[in-house]
Coordinates of C-alpha atoms and ligand atoms in Angstrom, one line a residue:
X1389 CA 57.5 26.0 -15.5
X1390 CA 56.3 23.2 -13.5
X1391 CA 54.8 21.6 -16.3
X1392 CA 58.1 21.9 -18.0
X1393 CA 60.0 20.8 -14.7
X1394 CA 57.6 17.8 -15.3
X1395 CA 58.2 17.2 -19.0
X1396 CA 61.9 16.6 -18.3
X1397 CA 62.5 14.8 -15.0
X1398 CA 63.3 11.6 -16.7
X1399 CA 66.2 13.3 -19.3
X1400 CA 67.4 14.5 -15.9
X1401 CA 67.3 11.0 -13.3
X1402 CA 69.8 10.5 -16.3
X1403 CA 72.3 13.5 -16.5
X1404 CA 75.6 13.6 -14.2
X1405 CA 75.8 15.7 -10.9
X1406 CA 78.3 17.8 -9.4
X1407 CA 78.0 20.6 -6.0
X1408 CA 76.4 24.3 -7.4
X1409 CA 76.6 27.0 -6.6
X1410 CA 74.0 28.1 -5.4
X1411 CA 71.4 25.0 -5.6
X1412 CA 72.5 21.8 -4.4
X1413 CA 73.4 20.4 -8.0
X1414 CA 74.9 21.3 -10.9
X1415 CA 73.5 19.4 -13.8
X1416 CA 76.1 17.9 -17.1
X1417 CA 74.1 18.4 -20.1
X1418 CA 75.5 18.6 -23.7
X1419 CA 78.7 19.3 -22.1
X1420 CA 78.0 22.0 -20.2
X1421 CA 77.1 22.2 -16.2
X1422 CA 73.4 23.4 -15.8
X1423 CA 70.9 24.3 -12.1
X1424 CA 67.9 22.1 -12.3
X1425 CA 64.6 23.7 -11.3
X1426 CA 65.5 27.4 -11.4
X1427 CA 64.3 30.2 -14.2
X1428 CA 67.7 29.6 -15.9
X1429 CA 67.2 25.5 -15.9
X1430 CA 68.3 22.4 -17.4
X1431 CA 65.0 22.0 -18.2
X1432 CA 64.3 25.3 -19.0
X1433 CA 67.1 24.8 -21.9
X1434 CA 65.5 21.3 -22.9
X1435 CA 61.9 23.2 -23.9
X1436 CA 63.8 26.0 -26.1
X1437 CA 65.9 23.7 -27.9
X1438 CA 62.4 21.7 -28.1
X1439 CA 60.3 24.8 -29.5
X1440 CA 61.6 28.1 -30.1
X1441 CA 60.9 29.5 -33.0
X1442 CA 63.8 32.3 -34.1
X1443 CA 63.0 35.1 -36.1
X1444 CA 65.7 36.0 -39.1
X1445 CA 65.1 39.9 -37.9
X1446 CA 65.7 39.2 -33.9
X1447 CA 68.3 39.9 -32.2
X1448 CA 70.6 37.8 -29.9
X1449 CA 72.8 39.8 -26.7
X1450 CA 74.3 35.9 -25.5
X1451 CA 76.7 35.2 -22.7
X1452 CA 77.9 33.1 -19.7
X1453 CA 76.6 34.3 -16.1
X1454 CA 78.6 37.7 -15.1
X1455 CA 80.7 38.5 -18.1
X1456 CA 78.9 41.9 -18.3
X1457 CA 74.8 40.6 -19.7
X1458 CA 72.8 43.0 -18.0
X1459 CA 75.0 46.1 -19.5
X1460 CA 75.3 44.7 -23.0
X1461 CA 71.2 44.5 -22.4
X1462 CA 70.9 47.9 -21.8
X1463 CA 72.9 49.0 -23.9
X1464 CA 71.2 47.4 -27.0
X1465 CA 67.7 48.3 -26.3
X1466 CA 68.6 52.0 -25.9
X1467 CA 70.4 51.4 -29.6
X1468 CA 68.2 49.7 -31.3
X1469 CA 64.7 52.0 -29.4
X1470 CA 66.8 55.2 -30.2
X1471 CA 64.2 56.8 -32.2
X1472 CA 60.8 55.5 -29.5
X1473 CA 62.8 56.8 -26.5
X1474 CA 65.4 59.9 -27.6
X1475 CA 69.0 59.3 -25.0
X1476 CA 69.8 62.6 -26.9
X1477 CA 68.2 64.7 -24.3
X1478 CA 66.9 61.5 -23.0
X1479 CA 62.7 61.3 -22.7
X1480 CA 61.5 61.1 -19.2
X1481 CA 60.0 58.3 -20.2
X1482 CA 62.7 56.3 -21.2
X1483 CA 62.4 52.5 -19.9
X1484 CA 65.4 52.1 -18.0
X1485 CA 65.1 55.0 -16.1
X1486 CA 62.4 53.1 -14.5
X1487 CA 63.2 49.2 -15.0
X1488 CA 65.9 46.6 -15.3
X1489 CA 67.7 45.6 -18.0
X1490 CA 66.8 42.0 -17.4
X1491 CA 63.2 43.5 -17.9
X1492 CA 63.8 45.4 -21.1
X1493 CA 65.5 41.7 -22.7
X1494 CA 63.9 38.1 -21.8
X1495 CA 66.3 35.7 -21.9
X1496 CA 64.3 33.1 -23.4
X1497 CA 65.7 30.1 -21.4
X1498 CA 63.6 32.1 -18.4
X1499 CA 59.7 33.3 -19.7
X1500 CA 59.9 33.5 -23.8
X1501 CA 60.0 29.5 -25.0
X1502 CA 56.5 29.5 -24.0
X1503 CA 56.2 32.3 -26.8
X1504 CA 54.4 34.4 -25.4
X1505 CA 51.6 36.4 -27.5
X1506 CA 53.4 39.7 -26.4
X1507 CA 56.6 38.5 -27.7
X1508 CA 55.6 36.5 -30.5
X1509 CA 54.2 40.2 -31.8
X1510 CA 56.7 41.8 -30.6
X1511 CA 57.2 44.4 -33.8
X1512 CA 61.1 44.0 -34.8
X1513 CA 63.5 43.0 -34.5
X1514 CA 62.5 41.2 -31.4
X1515 CA 65.7 41.6 -28.8
X1516 CA 66.6 38.1 -26.8
X1517 CA 69.6 37.8 -24.8
X1518 CA 70.5 34.1 -23.9
X1519 CA 73.2 31.9 -21.8
X1520 CA 73.1 28.8 -23.7
X1521 CA 76.0 27.6 -25.3
X1522 CA 76.6 28.5 -29.0
X1523 CA 76.5 24.1 -29.6
X1524 CA 72.8 24.2 -27.1
X1525 CA 71.7 27.2 -29.0
X1526 CA 67.7 26.0 -30.4
X1527 CA 67.9 24.7 -34.5
X1528 CA 66.2 26.8 -35.4
X1529 CA 68.0 30.3 -34.6
X1530 CA 71.6 28.3 -35.6
X1531 CA 69.2 28.1 -39.0
X1532 CA 68.4 31.9 -39.7
X1533 CA 70.4 34.9 -40.1
X1534 CA 69.7 36.6 -37.1
X1535 CA 72.6 38.5 -35.4
X1536 CA 74.1 38.1 -32.2
X1537 CA 76.3 39.8 -29.9
X1538 CA 78.5 37.7 -27.3
X1539 CA 79.9 39.1 -24.7
X1540 CA 82.5 37.7 -22.4
X1541 CA 85.0 38.6 -19.7
X1542 CA 88.1 37.8 -18.1
X1543 CA 87.5 34.3 -16.2
X1544 CA 89.1 35.7 -13.3
X1545 CA 86.4 38.7 -12.6
X1546 CA 84.1 36.0 -13.5
X1547 CA 84.8 34.0 -10.8
X1548 CA 84.9 36.9 -8.2
X1549 CA 81.9 38.0 -10.1
X1550 CA 79.4 35.2 -9.7
X1551 CA 81.5 34.0 -6.3
X1552 CA 79.4 37.1 -4.7
X1553 CA 76.2 36.7 -7.0
X1554 CA 75.5 33.0 -5.1
X1555 CA 76.4 34.5 -1.8
X1556 CA 73.3 36.7 -2.5
X1557 CA 71.4 34.3 -4.1
X1558 CA 72.1 30.8 -2.6
X1559 CA 68.9 28.2 -1.4
X1560 CA 68.4 28.4 1.7
X1561 CA 69.1 24.6 1.6
X1562 CA 73.1 24.6 -0.3
X1563 CA 75.6 24.8 2.2
X1564 CA 77.5 28.1 1.9
X1565 CA 80.9 27.7 -0.4
X1566 CA 84.3 29.1 0.8
X1567 CA 86.4 30.9 -1.7
X1568 CA 89.0 28.1 -2.5
X1569 CA 86.0 25.8 -3.0
X1570 CA 84.1 28.2 -6.0
X1571 CA 88.1 28.3 -7.1
X1572 CA 88.0 24.0 -7.1
X1573 CA 85.1 24.5 -9.2
X1574 CA 85.6 27.0 -11.9
X1575 CA 89.0 25.3 -12.3
X1576 CA 87.8 22.5 -13.6
X1577 CA 85.0 23.7 -15.1
X1578 CA 82.1 23.6 -12.9
X1579 CA 79.8 27.1 -12.7
X1580 CA 76.4 27.2 -14.1
X1581 CA 76.6 27.2 -17.7
X1582 CA 79.8 26.3 -17.5
X1583 CA 82.9 25.2 -18.7
X1584 CA 83.5 29.1 -19.0
X1585 CA 86.7 28.8 -21.4
X1586 CA 84.3 26.3 -23.5
X1587 CA 82.1 28.2 -23.4
X1588 CA 84.1 31.2 -24.5
X1589 CA 85.6 29.5 -27.0
X1590 CA 82.8 27.5 -29.1
X1591 CA 81.0 31.8 -29.9
X1592 CA 84.4 33.0 -30.8
X1593 CA 85.0 30.0 -33.1
X1594 CA 80.7 30.6 -34.7
X1595 CA 82.2 34.3 -34.4
X1596 CA 85.0 33.9 -36.8
X1597 CA 82.9 31.0 -39.2
X1598 CA 80.2 33.6 -39.3
X1599 CA 81.2 36.8 -38.9
X1600 CA 78.4 38.9 -41.1
X1601 CA 76.0 36.7 -37.9
X1602 CA 78.2 36.8 -34.6
X1603 CA 80.6 39.6 -33.0
X1604 CA 82.2 39.3 -30.2
X1605 CA 82.8 41.5 -28.1
X1606 CA 84.5 41.7 -24.8
X1607 CA 83.8 43.2 -21.4
X1608 CA 87.3 44.8 -20.9
X1609 CA 87.1 46.9 -24.6
X1610 CA 84.2 47.7 -23.6
X1611 CA 85.2 49.1 -20.3
X1612 CA 87.8 50.6 -22.3
X1613 CA 86.6 52.2 -25.6
X1614 CA 82.6 52.2 -24.9
X1615 CA 82.4 55.0 -28.0
X1616 CA 83.9 52.3 -30.7
X1617 CA 82.2 49.6 -29.1
X1618 CA 78.5 51.2 -29.6
X1619 CA 79.4 53.0 -32.9
X1620 CA 80.1 49.3 -33.6
X1621 CA 77.0 47.7 -32.5
X1622 CA 75.3 49.5 -33.9
X1623 CA 76.9 49.1 -37.1
X1624 CA 76.8 45.3 -36.2
X1625 CA 73.0 45.8 -35.4
X1626 CA 72.1 47.3 -38.5
X1627 CA 71.2 50.8 -36.9
X1628 CA 74.7 52.7 -37.4
X1629 CA 75.1 55.7 -35.9
X1630 CA 74.3 58.7 -38.5
X1631 CA 76.6 61.8 -38.4
X1632 CA 73.6 64.4 -37.0
X1633 CA 73.6 61.7 -33.8
X1634 CA 77.1 61.6 -33.6
X1635 CA 77.7 65.4 -33.2
X1636 CA 74.3 65.6 -31.5
X1637 CA 75.9 63.3 -28.5
X1638 CA 73.6 60.8 -29.0
X1639 CA 75.9 58.1 -28.5
X1640 CA 77.5 59.3 -25.3
X1641 CA 73.6 59.5 -24.5
X1642 CA 72.8 55.9 -24.7
X1643 CA 76.7 55.2 -22.7
X1644 CA 75.9 57.6 -19.8
X1645 CA 71.8 56.4 -19.4
X1646 CA 73.7 52.7 -19.9
X1647 CA 76.7 53.5 -17.0
X1648 CA 77.1 51.3 -14.3
X1649 CA 76.7 54.6 -12.1
X1650 CA 73.3 55.5 -13.6
X1651 CA 71.7 52.0 -13.7
X1652 CA 72.7 51.0 -10.3
X1653 CA 70.9 54.2 -8.4
X1654 CA 68.0 52.8 -10.7
X1655 CA 68.3 49.9 -9.3
X1656 CA 69.0 49.9 -6.0
X1657 CA 64.9 48.8 -4.6
X1658 CA 62.5 46.1 -5.3
X1659 CA 63.3 42.8 -7.6
X1660 CA 63.8 42.1 -11.4
X1661 CA 61.4 38.4 -10.2
X1662 CA 60.0 37.8 -6.9
X1663 CA 63.1 37.0 -5.0
X1664 CA 66.2 38.4 -6.8
X1665 CA 66.3 42.3 -6.1
X1666 CA 67.1 44.4 -8.8
X1667 CA 70.9 45.8 -7.2
X1668 CA 72.3 42.7 -6.8
X1669 CA 73.5 42.7 -10.8
X1670 CA 75.7 45.6 -9.6
X1671 CA 78.4 45.2 -7.4
X1672 CA 81.4 47.2 -8.3
X1673 CA 81.2 47.2 -12.0
X1674 CA 85.2 47.4 -12.4
X1675 CA 88.3 45.5 -15.0
X1676 CA 90.2 44.0 -11.7
X1677 CA 88.3 43.4 -9.3
X1678 CA 89.9 39.5 -8.8
X1679 CA 93.7 41.2 -7.2
X1680 CA 91.5 41.7 -4.3
X1681 CA 90.7 38.2 -4.3
X1682 CA 92.9 34.8 -6.0
X1683 CA 96.2 34.6 -4.7
X1684 CA 99.4 34.5 -7.0
X1685 CA 98.9 31.0 -7.3
X1686 CA 95.0 30.9 -7.9
X1687 CA 95.7 33.5 -10.0
X1688 CA 98.4 31.4 -12.3
X1689 CA 96.4 29.0 -12.0
X1690 CA 94.2 30.4 -14.4
X1691 CA 95.9 32.1 -16.5
X1692 CA 97.5 28.4 -17.4
X1693 CA 94.7 26.9 -17.9
X1694 CA 93.3 30.1 -20.0
X1695 CA 96.1 30.1 -22.3
X1696 CA 96.0 25.5 -23.0
X1697 CA 92.4 26.4 -23.6
X1698 CA 92.8 29.9 -25.8
X1699 CA 95.9 28.4 -28.0
X1700 CA 96.1 29.7 -30.8
X1701 CA 92.7 32.1 -30.4
X1702 CA 92.1 35.9 -30.7
X1703 CA 91.2 36.6 -27.2
X1704 CA 92.8 38.9 -24.9
X1705 CA 91.9 41.1 -21.8
Ligands
PAP2616 P1 73.9 38.5 -15.1 O1 74.5 37.4 -16.1 O2 73.9 37.3 -14.1 O3 73.0 38.7 -15.9 P2 76.5 40.4 -15.7 O4 75.2 41.3 -16.1 O5 76.6 39.5 -16.5 O6 75.2 39.7 -14.6 O7 77.2 40.8 -14.3 C1 77.0 41.1 -13.4 C2 78.7 42.0 -13.3 O8 78.4 42.8 -14.1 C3 78.6 42.8 -11.9 O9 79.9 42.3 -11.9 P3 80.6 42.2 -10.5 O10 80.4 41.7 -9.9 O11 82.6 42.4 -11.0 O12 81.0 44.0 -10.4 C4 77.8 44.4 -12.9 O13 79.0 44.9 -11.9 C5 78.1 44.1 -13.7 N1 77.4 45.7 -14.3 C6 76.5 45.4 -14.0 N2 75.7 47.1 -15.1 C7 76.7 47.3 -15.4 C8 77.7 48.2 -16.2 N3 76.4 48.8 -16.8 N4 78.8 48.4 -16.8 C9 79.7 47.7 -16.3 N5 78.8 46.5 -15.4 C10 78.2 46.6 -15.1

């Protein structure tokens, strides 16, 4: 990573800056705000763009941070690997009983960009995740016929979730933000991988252009009807559930294994990476926690921005 940071330091110096949430600054690159010199950083996005090689059989799980990434990683990992690791009855050696979903499905912008041999040789389909905006995806992903699942979430819950996450992981050198300051930054589009609205819109438009390759889902809809969404996901990923599996409760087995309660229990202790505890990815797991944080005025402002930005698009929460 130090080599990567050094390789792109001249480009970094030319980028506009804003106040960061967890790091001192965020940097504007190709229309989006990124952290620098962290595991998920603008330098790594540049490196991925320069080096990452997609395969047509790959699966990519794309999200803006705090939109349900961890949940989606667990569901897709369990679904795609259900013949190797049974979900009903549950295999005692199932990786999700001991590992954080982030360790089962890596982000391309954290380690895969170096094309580690283990990933290069991984059996097919390879499952990866990314927070990279659609317009900044490596060309090899756009050129391949791989499948992309995009999960988005109500902006108000993303804001609240990100506020708590940032409070837990903020660098010591970076002064804390009040909720009001966080709200101001979020409304201006300043958050890691934001603006929120552009990120969502980019993938939504991509899903309309390429519906056979891009599936657009919302966290709220997944919470409301996990069963049908999990079946839909499996069909889209080319591994639909058989009638026998449905009768035998495999779909419910996957949903239970990946439930917030189960994953939180498994991830009570330990770290995903050095300095990032497993438990920071499991806070409340609810729809609508924003009502406990946003004033009526804040809520109205975000509703208005969302209405303007998503005008004419079929996106609702
Ligand atoms: P990431 O992008 O940094 O990986 P991500 O997983 O997208 O984070 O977001 C974490 C949110 O998903 C948390 O929401 P909250 O702060 O509002 O509580 C977390 O609780 C929630 N979450 C994690 N696992 C699950 C799950 N299995 N089901 C539903 N929500 C979950």
